[in-house]
XYZ file of C-alpha atoms in Angstrom:
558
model
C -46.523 -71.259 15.193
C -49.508 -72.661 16.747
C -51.412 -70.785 19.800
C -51.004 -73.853 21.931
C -47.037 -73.057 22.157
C -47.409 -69.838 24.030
C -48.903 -72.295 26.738
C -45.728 -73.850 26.805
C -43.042 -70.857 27.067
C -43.033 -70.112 30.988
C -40.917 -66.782 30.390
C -44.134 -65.040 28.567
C -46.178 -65.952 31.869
C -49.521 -66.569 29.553
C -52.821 -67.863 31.187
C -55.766 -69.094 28.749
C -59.019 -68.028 29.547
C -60.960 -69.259 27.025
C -60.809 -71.235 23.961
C -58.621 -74.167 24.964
C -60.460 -76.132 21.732
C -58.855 -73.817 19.302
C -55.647 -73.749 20.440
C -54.163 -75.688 17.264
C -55.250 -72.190 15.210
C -52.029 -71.089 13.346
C -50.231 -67.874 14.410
C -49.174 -65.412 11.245
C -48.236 -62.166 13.300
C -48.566 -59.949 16.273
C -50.506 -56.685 16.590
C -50.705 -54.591 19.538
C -53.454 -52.287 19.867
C -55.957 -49.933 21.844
C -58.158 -48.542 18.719
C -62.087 -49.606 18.896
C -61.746 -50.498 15.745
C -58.022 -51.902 14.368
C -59.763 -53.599 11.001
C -57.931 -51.831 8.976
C -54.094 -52.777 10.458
C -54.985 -56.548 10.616
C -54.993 -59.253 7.227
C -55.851 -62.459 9.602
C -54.026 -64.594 11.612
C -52.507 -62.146 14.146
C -52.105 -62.242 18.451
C -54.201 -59.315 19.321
C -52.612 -57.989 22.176
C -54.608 -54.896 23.661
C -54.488 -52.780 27.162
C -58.308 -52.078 27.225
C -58.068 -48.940 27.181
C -60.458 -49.220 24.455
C -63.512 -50.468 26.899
C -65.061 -47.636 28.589
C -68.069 -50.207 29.763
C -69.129 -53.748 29.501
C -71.192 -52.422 25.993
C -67.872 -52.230 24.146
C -66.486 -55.949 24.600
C -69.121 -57.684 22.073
C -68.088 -55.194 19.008
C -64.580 -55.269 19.421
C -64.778 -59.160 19.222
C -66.847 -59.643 16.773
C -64.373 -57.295 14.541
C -61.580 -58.985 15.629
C -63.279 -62.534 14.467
C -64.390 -60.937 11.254
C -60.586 -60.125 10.482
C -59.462 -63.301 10.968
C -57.512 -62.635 14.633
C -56.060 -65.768 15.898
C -56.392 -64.729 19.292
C -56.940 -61.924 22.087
C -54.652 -61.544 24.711
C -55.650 -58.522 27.138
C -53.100 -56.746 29.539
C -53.694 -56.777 33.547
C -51.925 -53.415 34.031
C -54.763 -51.125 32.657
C -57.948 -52.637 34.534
C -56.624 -55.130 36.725
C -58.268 -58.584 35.982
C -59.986 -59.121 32.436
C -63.807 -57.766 32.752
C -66.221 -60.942 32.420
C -67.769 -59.415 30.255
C -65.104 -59.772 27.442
C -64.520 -63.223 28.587
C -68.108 -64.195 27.757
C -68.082 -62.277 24.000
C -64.742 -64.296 22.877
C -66.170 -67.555 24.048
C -69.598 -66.748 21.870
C -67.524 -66.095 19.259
C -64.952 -69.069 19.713
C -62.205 -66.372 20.212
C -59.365 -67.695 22.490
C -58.404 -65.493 25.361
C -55.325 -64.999 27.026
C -54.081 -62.948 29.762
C -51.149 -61.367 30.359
C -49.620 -60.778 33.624
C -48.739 -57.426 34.386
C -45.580 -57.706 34.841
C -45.293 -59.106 31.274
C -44.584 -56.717 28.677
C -46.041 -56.343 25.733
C -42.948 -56.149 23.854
C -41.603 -59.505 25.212
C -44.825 -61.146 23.873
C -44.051 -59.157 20.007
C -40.378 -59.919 20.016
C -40.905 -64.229 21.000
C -43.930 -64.200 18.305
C -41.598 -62.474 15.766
C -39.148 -65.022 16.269
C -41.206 -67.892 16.157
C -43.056 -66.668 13.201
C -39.980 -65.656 11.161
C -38.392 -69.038 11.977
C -40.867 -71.335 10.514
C -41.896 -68.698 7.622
C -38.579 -67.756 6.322
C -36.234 -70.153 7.069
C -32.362 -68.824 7.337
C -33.726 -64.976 7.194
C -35.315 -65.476 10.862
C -31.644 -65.102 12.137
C -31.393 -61.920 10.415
C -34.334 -60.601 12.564
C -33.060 -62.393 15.509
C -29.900 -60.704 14.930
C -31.867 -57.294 14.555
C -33.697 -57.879 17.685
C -30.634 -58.410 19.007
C -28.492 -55.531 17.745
C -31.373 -53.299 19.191
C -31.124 -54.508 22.828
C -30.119 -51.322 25.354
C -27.107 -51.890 26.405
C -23.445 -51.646 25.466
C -24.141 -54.106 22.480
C -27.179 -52.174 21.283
C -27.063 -50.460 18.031
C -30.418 -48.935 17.857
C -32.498 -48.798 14.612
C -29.163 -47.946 12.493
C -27.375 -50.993 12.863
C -30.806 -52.694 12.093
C -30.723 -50.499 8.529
C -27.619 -51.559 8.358
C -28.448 -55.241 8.771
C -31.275 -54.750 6.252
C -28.706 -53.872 3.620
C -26.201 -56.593 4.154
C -28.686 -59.673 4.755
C -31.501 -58.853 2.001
C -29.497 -56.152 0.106
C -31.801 -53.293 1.232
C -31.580 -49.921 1.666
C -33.992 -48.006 3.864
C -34.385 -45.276 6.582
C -36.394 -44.300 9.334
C -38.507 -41.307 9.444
C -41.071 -39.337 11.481
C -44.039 -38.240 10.644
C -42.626 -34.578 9.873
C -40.309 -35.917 7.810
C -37.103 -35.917 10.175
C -34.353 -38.536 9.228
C -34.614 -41.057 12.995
C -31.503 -43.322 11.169
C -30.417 -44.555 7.954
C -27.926 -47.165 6.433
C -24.428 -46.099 6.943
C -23.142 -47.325 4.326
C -24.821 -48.178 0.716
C -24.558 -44.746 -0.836
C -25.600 -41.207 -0.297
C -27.676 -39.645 2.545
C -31.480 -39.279 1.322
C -32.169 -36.001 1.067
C -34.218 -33.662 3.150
C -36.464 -32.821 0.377
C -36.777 -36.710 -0.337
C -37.861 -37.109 3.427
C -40.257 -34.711 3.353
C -42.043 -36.124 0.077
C -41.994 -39.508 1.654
C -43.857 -38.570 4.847
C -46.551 -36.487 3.166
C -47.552 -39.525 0.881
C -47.221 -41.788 3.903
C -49.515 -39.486 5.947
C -51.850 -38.665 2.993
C -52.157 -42.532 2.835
C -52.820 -43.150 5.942
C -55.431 -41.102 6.002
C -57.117 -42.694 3.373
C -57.127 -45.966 5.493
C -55.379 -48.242 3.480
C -53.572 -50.507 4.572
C -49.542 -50.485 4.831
C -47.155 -50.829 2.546
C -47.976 -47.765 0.403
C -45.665 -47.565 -2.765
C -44.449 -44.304 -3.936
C -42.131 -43.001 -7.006
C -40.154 -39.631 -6.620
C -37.213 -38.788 -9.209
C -37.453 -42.238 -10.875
C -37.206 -43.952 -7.621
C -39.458 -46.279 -6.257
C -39.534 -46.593 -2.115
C -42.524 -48.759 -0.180
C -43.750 -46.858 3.437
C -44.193 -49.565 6.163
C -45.813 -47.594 9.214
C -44.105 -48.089 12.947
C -46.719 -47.929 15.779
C -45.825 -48.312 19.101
C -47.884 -50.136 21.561
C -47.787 -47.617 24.424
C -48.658 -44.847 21.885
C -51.864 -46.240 20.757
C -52.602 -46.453 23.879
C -52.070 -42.643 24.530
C -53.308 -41.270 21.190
C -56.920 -40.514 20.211
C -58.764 -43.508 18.416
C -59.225 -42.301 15.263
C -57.192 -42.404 12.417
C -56.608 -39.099 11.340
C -54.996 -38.488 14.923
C -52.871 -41.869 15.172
C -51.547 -41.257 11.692
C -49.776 -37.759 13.313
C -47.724 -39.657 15.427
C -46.645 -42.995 13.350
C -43.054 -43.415 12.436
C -42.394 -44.070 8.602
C -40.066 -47.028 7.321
C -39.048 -45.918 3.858
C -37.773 -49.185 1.709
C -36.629 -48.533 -1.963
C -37.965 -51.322 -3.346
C -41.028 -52.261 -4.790
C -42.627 -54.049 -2.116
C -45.448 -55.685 -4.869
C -42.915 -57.813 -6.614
C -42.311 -59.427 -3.565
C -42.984 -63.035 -1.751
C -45.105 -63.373 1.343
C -42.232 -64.510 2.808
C -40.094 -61.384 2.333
C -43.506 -59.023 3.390
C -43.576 -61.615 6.248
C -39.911 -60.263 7.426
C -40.410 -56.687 6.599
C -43.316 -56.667 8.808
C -41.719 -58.089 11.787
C -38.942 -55.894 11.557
C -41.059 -52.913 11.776
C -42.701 -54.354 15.261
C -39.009 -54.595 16.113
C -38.307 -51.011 15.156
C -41.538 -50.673 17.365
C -40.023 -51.855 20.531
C -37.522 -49.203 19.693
C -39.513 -46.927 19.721
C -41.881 -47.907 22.534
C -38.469 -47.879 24.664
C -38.026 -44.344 23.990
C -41.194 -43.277 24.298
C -40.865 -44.693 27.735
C -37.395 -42.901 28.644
C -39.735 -39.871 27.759
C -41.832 -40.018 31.178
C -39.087 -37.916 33.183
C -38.933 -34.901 31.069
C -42.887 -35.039 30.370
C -43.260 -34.900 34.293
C -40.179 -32.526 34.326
C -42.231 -30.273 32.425
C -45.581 -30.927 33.940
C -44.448 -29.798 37.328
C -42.705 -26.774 35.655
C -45.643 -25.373 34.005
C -48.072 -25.978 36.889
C -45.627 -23.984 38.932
C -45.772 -21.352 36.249
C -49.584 -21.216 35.712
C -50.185 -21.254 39.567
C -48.085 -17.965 40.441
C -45.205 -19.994 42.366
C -42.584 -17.858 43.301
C -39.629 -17.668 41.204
C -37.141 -19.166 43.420
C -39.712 -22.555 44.006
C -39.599 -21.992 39.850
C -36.050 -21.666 39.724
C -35.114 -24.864 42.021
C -37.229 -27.100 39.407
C -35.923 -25.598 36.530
C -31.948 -26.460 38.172
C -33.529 -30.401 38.680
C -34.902 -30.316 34.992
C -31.427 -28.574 33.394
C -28.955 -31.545 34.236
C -31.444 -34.178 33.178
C -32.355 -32.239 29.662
C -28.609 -30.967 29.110
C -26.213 -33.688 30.880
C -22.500 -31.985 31.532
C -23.814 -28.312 31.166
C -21.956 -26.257 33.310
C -23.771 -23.577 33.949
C -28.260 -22.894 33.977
C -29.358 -22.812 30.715
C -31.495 -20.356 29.289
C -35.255 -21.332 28.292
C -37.434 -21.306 25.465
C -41.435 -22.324 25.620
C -43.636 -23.194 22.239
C -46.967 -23.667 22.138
C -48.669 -26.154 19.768
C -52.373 -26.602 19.157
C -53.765 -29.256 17.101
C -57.614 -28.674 15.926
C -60.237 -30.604 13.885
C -63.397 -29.770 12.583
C -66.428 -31.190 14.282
C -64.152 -32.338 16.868
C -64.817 -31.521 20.777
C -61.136 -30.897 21.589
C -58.647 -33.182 23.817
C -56.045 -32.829 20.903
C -53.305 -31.948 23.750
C -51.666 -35.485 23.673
C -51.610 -35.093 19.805
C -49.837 -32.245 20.254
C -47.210 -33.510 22.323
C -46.366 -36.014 20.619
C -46.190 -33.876 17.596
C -44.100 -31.409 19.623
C -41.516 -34.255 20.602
C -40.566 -35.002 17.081
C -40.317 -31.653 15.465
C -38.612 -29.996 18.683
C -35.174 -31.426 16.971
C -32.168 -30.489 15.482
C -32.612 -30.846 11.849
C -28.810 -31.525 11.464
C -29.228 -34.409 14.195
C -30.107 -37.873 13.496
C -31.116 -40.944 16.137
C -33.889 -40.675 18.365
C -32.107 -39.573 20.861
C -31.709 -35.924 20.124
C -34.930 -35.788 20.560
C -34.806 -36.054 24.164
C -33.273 -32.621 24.702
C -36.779 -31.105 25.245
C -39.653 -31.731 27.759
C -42.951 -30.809 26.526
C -46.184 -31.357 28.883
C -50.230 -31.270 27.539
C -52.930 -29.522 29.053
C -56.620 -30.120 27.591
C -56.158 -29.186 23.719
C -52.588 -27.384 24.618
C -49.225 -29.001 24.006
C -46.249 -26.817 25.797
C -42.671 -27.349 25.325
C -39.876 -26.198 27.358
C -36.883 -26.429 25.384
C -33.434 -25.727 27.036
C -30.557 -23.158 25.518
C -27.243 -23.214 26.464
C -26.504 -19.980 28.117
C -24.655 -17.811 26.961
C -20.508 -17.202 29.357
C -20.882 -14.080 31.134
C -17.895 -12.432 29.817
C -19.642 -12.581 26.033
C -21.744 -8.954 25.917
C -23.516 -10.647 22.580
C -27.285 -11.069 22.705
C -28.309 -14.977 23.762
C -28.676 -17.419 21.261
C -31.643 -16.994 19.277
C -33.218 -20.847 19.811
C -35.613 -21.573 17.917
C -37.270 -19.342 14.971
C -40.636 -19.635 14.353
C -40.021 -19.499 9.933
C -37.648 -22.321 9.777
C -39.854 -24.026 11.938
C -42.514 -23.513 10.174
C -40.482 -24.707 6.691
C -39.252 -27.577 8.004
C -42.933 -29.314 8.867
C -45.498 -27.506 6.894
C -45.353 -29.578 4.031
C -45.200 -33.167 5.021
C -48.037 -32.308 8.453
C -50.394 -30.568 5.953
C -50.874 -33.966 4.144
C -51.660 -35.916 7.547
C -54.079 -33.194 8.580
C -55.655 -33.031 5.149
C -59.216 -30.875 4.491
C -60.164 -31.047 8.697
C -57.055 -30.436 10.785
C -54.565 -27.683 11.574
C -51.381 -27.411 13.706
C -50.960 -23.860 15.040
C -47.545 -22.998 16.669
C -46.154 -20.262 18.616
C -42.285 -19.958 19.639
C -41.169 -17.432 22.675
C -38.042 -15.420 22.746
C -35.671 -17.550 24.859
C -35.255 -16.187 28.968
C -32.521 -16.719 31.108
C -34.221 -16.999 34.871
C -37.228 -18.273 36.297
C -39.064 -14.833 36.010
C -39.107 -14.924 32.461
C -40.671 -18.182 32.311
C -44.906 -17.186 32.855
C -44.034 -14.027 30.619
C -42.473 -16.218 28.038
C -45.575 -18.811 28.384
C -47.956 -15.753 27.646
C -45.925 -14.998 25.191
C -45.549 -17.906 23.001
C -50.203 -18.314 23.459
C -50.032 -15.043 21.769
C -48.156 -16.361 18.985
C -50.373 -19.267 18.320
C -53.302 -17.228 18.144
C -51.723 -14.830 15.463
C -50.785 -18.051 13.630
C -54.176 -19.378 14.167
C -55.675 -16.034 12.516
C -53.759 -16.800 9.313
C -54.954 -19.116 6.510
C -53.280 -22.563 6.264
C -53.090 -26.395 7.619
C -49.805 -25.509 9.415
C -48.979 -22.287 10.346
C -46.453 -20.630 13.319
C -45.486 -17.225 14.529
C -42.644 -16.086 16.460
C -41.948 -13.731 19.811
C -40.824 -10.868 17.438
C -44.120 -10.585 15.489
C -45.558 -9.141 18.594
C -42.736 -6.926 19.165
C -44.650 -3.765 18.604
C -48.304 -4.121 17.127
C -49.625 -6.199 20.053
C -48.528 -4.487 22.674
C -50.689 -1.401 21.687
C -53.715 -4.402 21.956
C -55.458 -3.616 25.219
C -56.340 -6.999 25.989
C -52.596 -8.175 25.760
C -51.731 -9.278 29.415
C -48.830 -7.685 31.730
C -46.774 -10.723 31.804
C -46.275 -10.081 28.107
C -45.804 -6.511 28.539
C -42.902 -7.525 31.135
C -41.067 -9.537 28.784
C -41.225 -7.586 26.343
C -39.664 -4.746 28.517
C -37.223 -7.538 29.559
C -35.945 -8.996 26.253
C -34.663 -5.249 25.105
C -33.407 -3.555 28.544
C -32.366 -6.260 30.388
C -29.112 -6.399 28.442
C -28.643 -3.091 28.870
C -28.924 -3.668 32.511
C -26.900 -6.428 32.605
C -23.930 -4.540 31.070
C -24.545 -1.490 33.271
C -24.411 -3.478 36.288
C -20.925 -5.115 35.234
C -18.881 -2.841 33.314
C -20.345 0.345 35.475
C -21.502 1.884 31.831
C -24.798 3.821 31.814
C -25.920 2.609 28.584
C -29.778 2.945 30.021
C -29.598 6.342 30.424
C -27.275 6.773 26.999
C -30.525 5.150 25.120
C -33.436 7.548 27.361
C -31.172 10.691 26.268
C -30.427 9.308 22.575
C -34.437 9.065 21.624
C -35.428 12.391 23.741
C -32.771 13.837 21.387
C -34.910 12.660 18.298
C -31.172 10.294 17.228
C -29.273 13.956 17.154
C -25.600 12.704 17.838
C -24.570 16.787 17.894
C -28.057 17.236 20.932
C -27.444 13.841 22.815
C -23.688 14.493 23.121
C -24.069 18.007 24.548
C -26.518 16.737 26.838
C -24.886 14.001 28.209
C -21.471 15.953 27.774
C -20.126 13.304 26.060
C -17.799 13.562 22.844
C -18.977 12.488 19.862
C -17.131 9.490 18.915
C -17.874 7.983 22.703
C -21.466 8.231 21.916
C -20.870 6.467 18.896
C -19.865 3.769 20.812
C -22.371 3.452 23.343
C -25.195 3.559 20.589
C -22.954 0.685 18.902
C -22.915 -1.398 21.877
C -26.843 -1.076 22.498
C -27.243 -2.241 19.204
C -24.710 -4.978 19.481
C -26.143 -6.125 22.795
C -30.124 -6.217 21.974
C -29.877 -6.464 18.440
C -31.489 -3.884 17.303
C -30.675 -0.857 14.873
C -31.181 2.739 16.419
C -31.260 4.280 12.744
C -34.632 2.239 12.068
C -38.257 4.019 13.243
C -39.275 0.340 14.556
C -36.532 0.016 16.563
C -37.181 3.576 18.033
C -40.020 3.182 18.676
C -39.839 -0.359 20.720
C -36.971 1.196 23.071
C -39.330 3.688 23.508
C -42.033 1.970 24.770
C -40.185 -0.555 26.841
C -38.200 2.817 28.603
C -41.734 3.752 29.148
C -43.087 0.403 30.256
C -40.524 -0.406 32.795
């Protein structure tokens, strides 16, 4: 398509700045983009369509044009939204360069600009296959019609007889064909986003080929507009939070034409994906205003009222408050000066999910916040009915975690990054929240003391060690004291049982059944029981020293 056309289609809203001479130039694609430096994601002939978020002064504009002209660009079109109206300055370097200019009204998005160039593009470049992206485009519309990226998998398979998935960075299965043959494997997915993130960090550009088990797949990347805009500027960061289409085929056998459609398909899948990232906003502010009620000593009940706002919108049609679980992430490189946090998050927001779940929107059962180089999560349990004595479910463990993302996240963070995690037992009220907090910081840090790219620890590695640490901190202390007697408590308080003082009398008695009995003139077998339901209700195991010993500090602690 020619530039001149987007003149002529009111519903983008386009106004021309600059460059009306040049106007016949040919359009080949659409990029959007906030990097300094996007080289390496453009081959010539693309819209440019940027926020600005990349000009921090009037310095910046004459560099990023002259690498745009250098690549080939068709054409910049800048964004009102971020600055307001274009700076002159950029309006000066793309008419020394001959560089048309466009601007795009505010109220334009981005994605409405991607999805009419797509079209266009696809039309006069492939013929009859631009109705199978038009019919992808439209198959991923929100509404009742709306398939999401599955039915556009699907599509993939029926109109060019291809089979591919959708993956995050870590590896997780987003959607996949339903039909066309077996599932790909977890293992598989994991491969496939460690060579797509050691790739990317390389710098080369998209798509990468890659054989595993005789199979040959080619890794298209999916970046979303409004996360480049959010993301550090480098590559090693960006590459953390790109979405992986996995094709098996060998993309190098292939015509422009069919590269052509592959690529617009992936800014399709894009729109997807910017669309959730958007949904995202609540939960993110959800758990902003949660944590800075934490941090800031709030009292529990202002805690408490948040947390019953945040529970419906996290866990829609849960009848009763959830209980809560916090992680921690950290993301670190060397020589860097920090600011990782939104790294984090966004890092946080994809592994955060069911591993038996596909779709994005599983996803979006957890709310997870950034704070400098800190990414926090607040990830909702379903509590557990009162008349069940059991312990709570156990969430999230810090090992399987771990298992799950260490392989494919080492890759993207190569020789100069690391991810450290931490994972909190789960609490069931607002005054467990700070203590859990504290808790899951002290994780990362003993995950950041071990050796490793990736590494996480859980609540019960600091179960008894730390707390003989001086410098560990009261809240920590309290929740500790909380996660084994509050149970106990609990019970007491319902069934009128006196299981506390059962457990103070049991370890004074050194674990003599015969002593503890007598004492508490109690027979035997009734003793038995009580021990039985301690253990059943904290799960712990009165026979072990460890176990002992923790009831005997938290007795002493509370």
């Amino acid at each position: 398509m020619r530039l001149r056309a987007l003149l002529d289609t009111d519903a983008l809203g386009l106004k021309l700045l600059g460059g009306e001479e040049e106007l016949d130039r040919t359009v080949r694609g659409v990029m959007t983009t906030d990097l300094r430096d996007p080289s390496r994601y453009l081959s010539g002939g693309e819209l440019v369509l940027t926020g600005l978020a990349w000009r921090r002064d009037a310095g910046d504009s004459e560099p990023f044009v002259r690498i745009l002209v250098q690549a080939g660009v068709a054409a910049l079109a800048a964004g009102e939204a971020e600055l307001g109206d274009v700076p002159e300055d950029l309006v000066l370097a793309c008419a020394r360069h001959r560089l048309p200019l466009f601007v795009v009204h505010e109220s334009v998005a981005f994605a409405k600009v991607t999805e009419h160039v797509v079209r266009q593009v696809s039309g006069e470049r492939a013929g009859d296959l631009a109705a199978v992206v038009d019919r992808h485009r439209r198959m991923m519309t929100a509404g009742p019609a709306g398939g999401g990226p599955d039915v556009v998998l699907d599509l993939l398979g029926s109109d060019l007889d291809l089979r591919a998935w959708l993956l995050s960075p870590a590896g997780r299965l987003i959607a996949g064909p339903k039909v066309g043959g077996p599932a790909l494997p977890a293992a598989t997915c994991g491969r496939l986003a460690a060579e797509h993130l050691a790739a990317g960090r390389t710098g080369r550009r998209g798509p990468h080929r890659v054989t595993l088990g005789g199979t040959t797949y080619s890794l298209f990347p999916i970046r979303g507009g409004a996360r480049s805009a959010q993301a550090a500027r480098e590559v090693r960061e960006t590459v953390l939070s790109d979405w992986l289409l996995a094709v098996e085929a060998d993309a190098g056998d292939w015509p422009e034409e069919r590269l052509d459609l592959l690529q617009g398909v992936t800014q399709l899948i894009a729109v997807e994906r910017d669309r959730r990232d958007a949904a995202r906003t609540v939960r993110r502010r959800l758990a902003q205003e949660v944590l800075e009620l934490v941090q800031t000593g709030a009292p529990p009940a202002e805690i408490a009222a948040r947390l019953r706002v945040a529970a419906p919108v996290l866990l829609p049609g849960l009848g009763t408050a959830p209980h809560w679980q916090v992680v921690v992430a950290r993301v670190e490189w060397d020589g860097s000066g920090g600011g990782g946090g939104p790294v984090a998050q966004a890092l946080l927001e994809e592994i955060l999910v069911d591993p038996n779940a596909t779709g994005p929107e599983p996803s979006d059962r957890i709310a997870v916040a950034h704070t400098g180089d800190e990414a926090i999560a607040l990830v909702p349990l379903p509590a557990v009915p009162a008349e069940h004595d059991g312990p709570a479910a156990s969430g999230i463990l810090a090992d399987i975690l771990l298992e799950a993302v260490r392989a494919p996240l080492s890759a993207g963070l190569d020789d100069d990054g690391r991810l450290t995690l931490g994972v909190s037992a789960a609490v069931h009220s607002a005054e467990g929240l700070r203590g859990a907090l504290e808790e899951a910081r002290h994780a990362r840090r003993v995950a950041a003391a071990r050796p490793g790219r990736v590494c996480a620890a859980g609540h019960q590695e600091l179960a008894s060690h730390v707390l003989l640490l001086p410098f560990v901190p009261d809240d920590v202390r309290r929740a500790f004291t909380a996660r084994l007697l509050d149970p106990l408590r609990d019970y007491d308080r319902r069934h009128r049982a006196e299981l506390i003082p059962t457990l103070e009398a049991f370890l004074d008695c050194d674990g003599s059944w015969t002593r503890c009995a007598t004492r508490l003139h109690l027979h035997v077998n009734t003793l038995r029981y009580r021990v039985g339901r301690i253990e059943q209700l904290t799960g712990r195991d009165l026979s072990r020293l460890e176990d002992k010993l923790d009831f005997f500090l938290a007795l002493r602690m509370s």
